[in-house]
Coordinates of C-alpha atoms in Angstrom, one line a residue:
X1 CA -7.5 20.5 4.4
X2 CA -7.9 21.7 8.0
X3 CA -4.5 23.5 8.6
X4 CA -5.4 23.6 12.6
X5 CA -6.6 19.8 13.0
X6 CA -3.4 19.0 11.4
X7 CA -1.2 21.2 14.1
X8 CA -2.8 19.2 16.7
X9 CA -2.4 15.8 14.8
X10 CA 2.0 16.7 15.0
X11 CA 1.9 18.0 18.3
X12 CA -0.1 15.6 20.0
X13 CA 1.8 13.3 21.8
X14 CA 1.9 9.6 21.6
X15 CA 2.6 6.7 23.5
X16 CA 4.9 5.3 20.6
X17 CA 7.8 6.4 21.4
X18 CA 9.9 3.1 20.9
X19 CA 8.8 3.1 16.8
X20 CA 11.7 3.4 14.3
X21 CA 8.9 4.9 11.9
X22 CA 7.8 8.2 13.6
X23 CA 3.8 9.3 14.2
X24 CA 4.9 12.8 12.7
X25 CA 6.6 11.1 9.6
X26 CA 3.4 9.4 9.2
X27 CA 1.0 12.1 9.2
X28 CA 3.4 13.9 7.3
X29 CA 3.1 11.6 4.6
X30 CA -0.3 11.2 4.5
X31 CA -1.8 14.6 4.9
X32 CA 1.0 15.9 1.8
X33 CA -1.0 13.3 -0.4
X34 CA -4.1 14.1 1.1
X35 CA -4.4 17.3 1.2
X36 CA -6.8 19.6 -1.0
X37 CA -3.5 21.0 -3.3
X38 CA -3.4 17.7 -4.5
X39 CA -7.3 17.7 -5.7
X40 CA -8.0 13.7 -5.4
X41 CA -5.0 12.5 -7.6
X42 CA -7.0 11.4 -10.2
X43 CA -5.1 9.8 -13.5
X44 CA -3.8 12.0 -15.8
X45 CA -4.1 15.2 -13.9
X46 CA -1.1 17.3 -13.3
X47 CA -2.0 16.6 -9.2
X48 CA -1.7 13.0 -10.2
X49 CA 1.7 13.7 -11.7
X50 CA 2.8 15.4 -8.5
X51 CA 2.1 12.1 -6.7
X52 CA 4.1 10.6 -8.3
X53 CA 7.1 12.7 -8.2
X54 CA 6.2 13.0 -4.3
X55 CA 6.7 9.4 -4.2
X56 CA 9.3 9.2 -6.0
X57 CA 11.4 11.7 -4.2
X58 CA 10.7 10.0 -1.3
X59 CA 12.1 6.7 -2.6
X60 CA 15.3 8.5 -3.4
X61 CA 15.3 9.6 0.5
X62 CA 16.0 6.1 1.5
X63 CA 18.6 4.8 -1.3
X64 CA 16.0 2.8 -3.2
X65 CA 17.9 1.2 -6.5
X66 CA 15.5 1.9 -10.2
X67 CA 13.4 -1.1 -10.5
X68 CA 14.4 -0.8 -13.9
X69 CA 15.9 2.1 -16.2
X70 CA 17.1 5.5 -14.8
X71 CA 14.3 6.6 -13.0
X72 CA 11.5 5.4 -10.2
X73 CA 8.8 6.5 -12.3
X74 CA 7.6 3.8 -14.4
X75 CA 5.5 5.5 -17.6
X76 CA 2.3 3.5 -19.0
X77 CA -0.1 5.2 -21.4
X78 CA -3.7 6.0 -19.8
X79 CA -6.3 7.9 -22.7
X80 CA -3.4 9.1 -24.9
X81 CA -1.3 10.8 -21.9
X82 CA 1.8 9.3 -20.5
X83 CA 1.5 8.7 -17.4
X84 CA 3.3 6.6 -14.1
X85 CA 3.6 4.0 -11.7
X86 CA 6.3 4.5 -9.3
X87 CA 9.3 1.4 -8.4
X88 CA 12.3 1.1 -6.5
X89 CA 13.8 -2.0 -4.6
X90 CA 16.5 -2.4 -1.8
X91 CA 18.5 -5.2 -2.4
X92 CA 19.2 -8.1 0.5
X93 CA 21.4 -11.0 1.0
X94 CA 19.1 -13.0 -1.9
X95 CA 17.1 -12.3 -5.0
X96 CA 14.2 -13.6 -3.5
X97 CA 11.9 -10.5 -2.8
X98 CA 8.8 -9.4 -0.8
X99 CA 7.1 -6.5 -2.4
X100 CA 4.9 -3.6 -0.4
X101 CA 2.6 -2.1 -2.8
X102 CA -0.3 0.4 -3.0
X103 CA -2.3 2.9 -5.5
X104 CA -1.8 6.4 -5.1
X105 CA -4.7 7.9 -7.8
X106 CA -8.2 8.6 -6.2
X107 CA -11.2 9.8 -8.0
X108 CA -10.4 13.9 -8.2
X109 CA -12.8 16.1 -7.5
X110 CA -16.4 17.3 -7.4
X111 CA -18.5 20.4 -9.0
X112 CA -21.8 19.8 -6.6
X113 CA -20.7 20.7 -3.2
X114 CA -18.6 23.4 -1.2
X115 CA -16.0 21.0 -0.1
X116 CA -14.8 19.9 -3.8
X117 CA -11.6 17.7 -3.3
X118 CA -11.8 13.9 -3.0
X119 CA -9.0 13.9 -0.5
X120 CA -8.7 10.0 -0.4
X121 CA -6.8 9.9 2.9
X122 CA -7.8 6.7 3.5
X123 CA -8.4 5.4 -0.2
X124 CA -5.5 5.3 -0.3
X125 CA -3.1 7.9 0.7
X126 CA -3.1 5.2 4.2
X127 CA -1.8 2.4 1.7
X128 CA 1.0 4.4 -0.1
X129 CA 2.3 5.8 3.4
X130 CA 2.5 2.1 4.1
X131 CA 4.6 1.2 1.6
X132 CA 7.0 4.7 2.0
X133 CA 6.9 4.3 5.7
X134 CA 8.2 0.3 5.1
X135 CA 11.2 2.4 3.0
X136 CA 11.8 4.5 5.8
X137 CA 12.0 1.6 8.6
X138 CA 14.2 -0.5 6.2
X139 CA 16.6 2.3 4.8
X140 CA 20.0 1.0 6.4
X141 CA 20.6 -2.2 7.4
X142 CA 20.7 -5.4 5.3
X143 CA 17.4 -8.0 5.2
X144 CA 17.4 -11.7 3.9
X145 CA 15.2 -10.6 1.2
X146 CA 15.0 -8.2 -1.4
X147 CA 12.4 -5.3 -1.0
X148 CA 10.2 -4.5 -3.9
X149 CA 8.2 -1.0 -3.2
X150 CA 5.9 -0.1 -5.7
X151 CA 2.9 2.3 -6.2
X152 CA 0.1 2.3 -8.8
X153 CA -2.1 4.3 -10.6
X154 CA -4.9 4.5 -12.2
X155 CA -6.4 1.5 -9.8
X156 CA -9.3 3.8 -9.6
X157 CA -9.6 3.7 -13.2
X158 CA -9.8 -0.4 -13.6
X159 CA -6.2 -1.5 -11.8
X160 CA -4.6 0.1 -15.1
X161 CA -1.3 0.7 -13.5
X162 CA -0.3 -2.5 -11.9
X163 CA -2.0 -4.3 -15.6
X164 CA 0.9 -2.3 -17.1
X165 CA 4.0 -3.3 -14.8
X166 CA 3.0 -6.3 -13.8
X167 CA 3.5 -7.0 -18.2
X168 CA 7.1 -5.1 -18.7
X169 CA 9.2 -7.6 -20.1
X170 CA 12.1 -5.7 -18.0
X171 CA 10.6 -6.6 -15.4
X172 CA 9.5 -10.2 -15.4
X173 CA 12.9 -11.7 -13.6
X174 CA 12.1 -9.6 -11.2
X175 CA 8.5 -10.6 -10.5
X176 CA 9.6 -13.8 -10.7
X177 CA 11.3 -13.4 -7.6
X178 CA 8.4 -12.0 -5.8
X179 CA 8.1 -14.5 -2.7
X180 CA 5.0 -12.4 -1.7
X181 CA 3.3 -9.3 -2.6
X182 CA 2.0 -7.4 0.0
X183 CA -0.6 -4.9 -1.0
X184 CA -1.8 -2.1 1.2
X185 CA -5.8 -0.7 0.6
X186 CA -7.2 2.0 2.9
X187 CA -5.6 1.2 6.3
X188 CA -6.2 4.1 7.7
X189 CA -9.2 2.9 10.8
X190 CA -9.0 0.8 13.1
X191 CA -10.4 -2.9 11.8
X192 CA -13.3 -4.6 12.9
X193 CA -10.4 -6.8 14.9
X194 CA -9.2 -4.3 17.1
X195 CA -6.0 -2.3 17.0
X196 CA -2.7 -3.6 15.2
X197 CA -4.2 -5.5 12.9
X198 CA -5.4 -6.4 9.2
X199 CA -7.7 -8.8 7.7
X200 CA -6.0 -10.3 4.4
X201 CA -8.5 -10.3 0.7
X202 CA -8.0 -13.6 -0.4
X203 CA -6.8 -15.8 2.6
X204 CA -8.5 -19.0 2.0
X205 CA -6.1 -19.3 -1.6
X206 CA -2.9 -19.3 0.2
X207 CA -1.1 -20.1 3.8
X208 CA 0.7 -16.4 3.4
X209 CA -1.4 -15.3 6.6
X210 CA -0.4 -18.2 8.5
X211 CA 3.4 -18.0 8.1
X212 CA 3.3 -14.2 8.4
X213 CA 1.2 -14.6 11.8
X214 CA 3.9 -17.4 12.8
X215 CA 6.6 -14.8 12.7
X216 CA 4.4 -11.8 13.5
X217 CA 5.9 -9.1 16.6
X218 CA 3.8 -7.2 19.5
X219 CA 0.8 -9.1 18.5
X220 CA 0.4 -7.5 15.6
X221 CA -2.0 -10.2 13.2
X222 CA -3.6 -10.7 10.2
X223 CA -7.0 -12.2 10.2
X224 CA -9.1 -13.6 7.3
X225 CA -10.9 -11.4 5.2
X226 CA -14.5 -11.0 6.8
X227 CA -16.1 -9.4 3.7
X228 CA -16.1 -13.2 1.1
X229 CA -19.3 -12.1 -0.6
X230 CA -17.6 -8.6 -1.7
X231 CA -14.5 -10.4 -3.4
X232 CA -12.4 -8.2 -2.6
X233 CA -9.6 -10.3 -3.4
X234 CA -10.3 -10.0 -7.2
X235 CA -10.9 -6.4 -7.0
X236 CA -7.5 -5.0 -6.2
X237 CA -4.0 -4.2 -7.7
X238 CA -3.0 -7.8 -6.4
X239 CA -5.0 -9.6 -8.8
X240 CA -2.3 -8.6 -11.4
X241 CA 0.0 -10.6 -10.0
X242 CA -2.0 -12.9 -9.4
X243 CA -2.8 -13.5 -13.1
X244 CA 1.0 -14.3 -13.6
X245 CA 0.9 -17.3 -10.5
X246 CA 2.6 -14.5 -7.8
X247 CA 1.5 -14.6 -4.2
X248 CA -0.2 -11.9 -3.8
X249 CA -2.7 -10.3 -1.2
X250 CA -4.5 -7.0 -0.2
X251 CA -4.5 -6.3 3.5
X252 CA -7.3 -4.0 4.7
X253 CA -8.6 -2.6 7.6
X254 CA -11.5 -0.8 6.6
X255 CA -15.0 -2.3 7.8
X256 CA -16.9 -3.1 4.7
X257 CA -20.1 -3.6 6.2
X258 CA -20.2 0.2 8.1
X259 CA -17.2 2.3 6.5
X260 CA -19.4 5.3 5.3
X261 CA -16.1 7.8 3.9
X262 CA -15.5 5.2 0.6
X263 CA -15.2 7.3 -2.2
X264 CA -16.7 10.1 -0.7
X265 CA -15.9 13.6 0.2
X266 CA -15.3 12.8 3.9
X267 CA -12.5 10.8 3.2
X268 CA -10.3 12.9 4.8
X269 CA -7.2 13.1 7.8
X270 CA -10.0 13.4 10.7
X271 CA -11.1 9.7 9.7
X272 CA -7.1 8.2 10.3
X273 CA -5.8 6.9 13.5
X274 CA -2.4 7.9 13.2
X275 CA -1.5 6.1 16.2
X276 CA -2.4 2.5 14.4
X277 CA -1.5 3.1 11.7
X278 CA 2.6 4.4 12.7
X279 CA 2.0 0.8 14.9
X280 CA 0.7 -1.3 11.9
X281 CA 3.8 -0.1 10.0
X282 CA 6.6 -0.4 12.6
X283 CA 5.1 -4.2 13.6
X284 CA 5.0 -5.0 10.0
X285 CA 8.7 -3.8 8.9
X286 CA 9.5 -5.7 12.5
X287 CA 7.9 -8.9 11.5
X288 CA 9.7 -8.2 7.8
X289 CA 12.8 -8.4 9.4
X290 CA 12.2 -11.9 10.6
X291 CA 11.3 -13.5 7.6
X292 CA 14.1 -15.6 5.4
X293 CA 13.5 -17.5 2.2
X294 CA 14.1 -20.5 4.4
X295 CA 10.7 -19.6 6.7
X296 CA 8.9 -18.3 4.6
X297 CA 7.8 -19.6 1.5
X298 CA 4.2 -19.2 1.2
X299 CA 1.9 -21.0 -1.7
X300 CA -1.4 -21.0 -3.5
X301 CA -3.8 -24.1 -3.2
X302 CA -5.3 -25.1 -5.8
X303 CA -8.6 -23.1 -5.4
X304 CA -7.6 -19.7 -6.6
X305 CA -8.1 -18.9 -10.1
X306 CA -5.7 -17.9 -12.0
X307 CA -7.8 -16.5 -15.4

């Protein structure tokens, strides 16, 4: 990691000065899960481990209740180790929740080239400081909904994490009272739509977008995934929940069609506008803070499927 790029990235200055989630907590975030000490996260590394404890120290930061158990770090077996998702929620006025997720693992490292470390700043240390950013912005107050946080691993490794929660019998009342699942992959760049803004895998299955545009803030938007012929929307963490009838969608920002960092060795901090990124997660947590279980209730047609 370049120790000098990432003094200018906290002392530059920024015209976001109104955003309850801070530039500097962002970068913060992201370059501590980035960075090279963490050699790509991969799962079942001792890196991986520290992830996860990262995370989860970080939930503890802003009050977050167990999702289930005495601990945020969920354990699912991957090759014989023991290894974790990570979970809290903030409880609101109702039961009814909206979950933030993301995966934390990456792909590690490599033995063929001077720079070794599969940083994964945008895949997807961006999605994970999403979803601890969305802690941070909704750490006191009280919201109509329930707030599920959640991170994954081993989505790198065929979405083996979020296959394990989405099944703990602990745990089903609780997904059962998933309103929506937002899930966060590689948000780091500015999408093909311009700044503050997503495109949503998936869109044509549900009218999530629609009522989440309908209440959206500061014109932030989510548009329809442009990428159909990838399906992208089968491809992610969301598709777990999926399986079990739960609304849930990936949000992306990363151009398909050009993005030349994806699972390679330049995925690092210089690729990441910080400023859209600190502005996607303050509009989002805004919007949030809008929605009730009255306006917004969000439901799958019948073209999605299910198997």
């Amino acid at each position: 990691m370049n120790k000098f790029l990432l003094l200018i990235l906290l002392g530059a200055s920024s015209s976001l000065f109104s955003q309850k989630v801070s530039r500097e907590r962002v970068i913060e975030v992201l370059s501590h899960l980035a960075s090279d000490e963490m050699k790509g996260r991969e799962t079942g590394t001792p890196e991986n481990d520290a992830a996860a404890l990262y995370i989860a120290k970080k939930f503890a930061e802003n009050n977050l209740s167990f999702c289930f158990g005495d601990s945020y770090l969920v354990p699912f077996e991957y090759k014989g180790k023991v290894v974790y998702n990570v979970c809290g929620i903030k409880k609101g006025e109702s039961e009814k929740t909206i979950a933030f997720s993301a995966h934390f693992d990456h792909i590690g490292t490599s033995d063929k080239t001077e720079d070794k470390v599969f940083n994964g700043a945008d895949d997807n240390a961006s999605g994970v400081t999403a979803v601890i950013g969305l802690a941070d912005y909704f750490k006191t107050g009280k919201t109509d909904f329930s707030l599920m946080y959640i991170a994954f691993n081993g989505e790198e490794k065929g979405m083996k994490g979020s296959k394990a929660i989405v099944d703990i019998p602990n745990l089903q009342e609780q997904h059962q009272n998933i309103s929506a699942l937002f899930n966060f992959e590689m948000i780091a760049t500015v999408s093909q739509f311009g700044p503050n803004t997503l495109y949503m895998t998936g869109d044509g299955f549900s009218d999530l977008d629609e009522l989440f545009n309908g209440n959206a803030v500061n014109n932030l938007k989510i548009y329809p995934d442009p990428y159909l012929k990838q399906k992208l929307f089968y491809r992610s963490d969301n598709v777990s929940f999926v399986k079990k009838k739960i609304i849930a969608h990936s949000l992306s920002t990363v151009d398909m069609s050009k993005a030349k960092h994806y699972h390679q060795l330049n995925d690092d901090l210089e690729i990441v506008d910080f400023d859209n990124l600190t502005q996607l997660i303050n509009n989002f947590g805004k919007t949030v803070e809008k929605l009730t279980p009255k306006n917004f209730k969000p439901i799958y047609n019948n073209t999605v499927n299910f198997n």
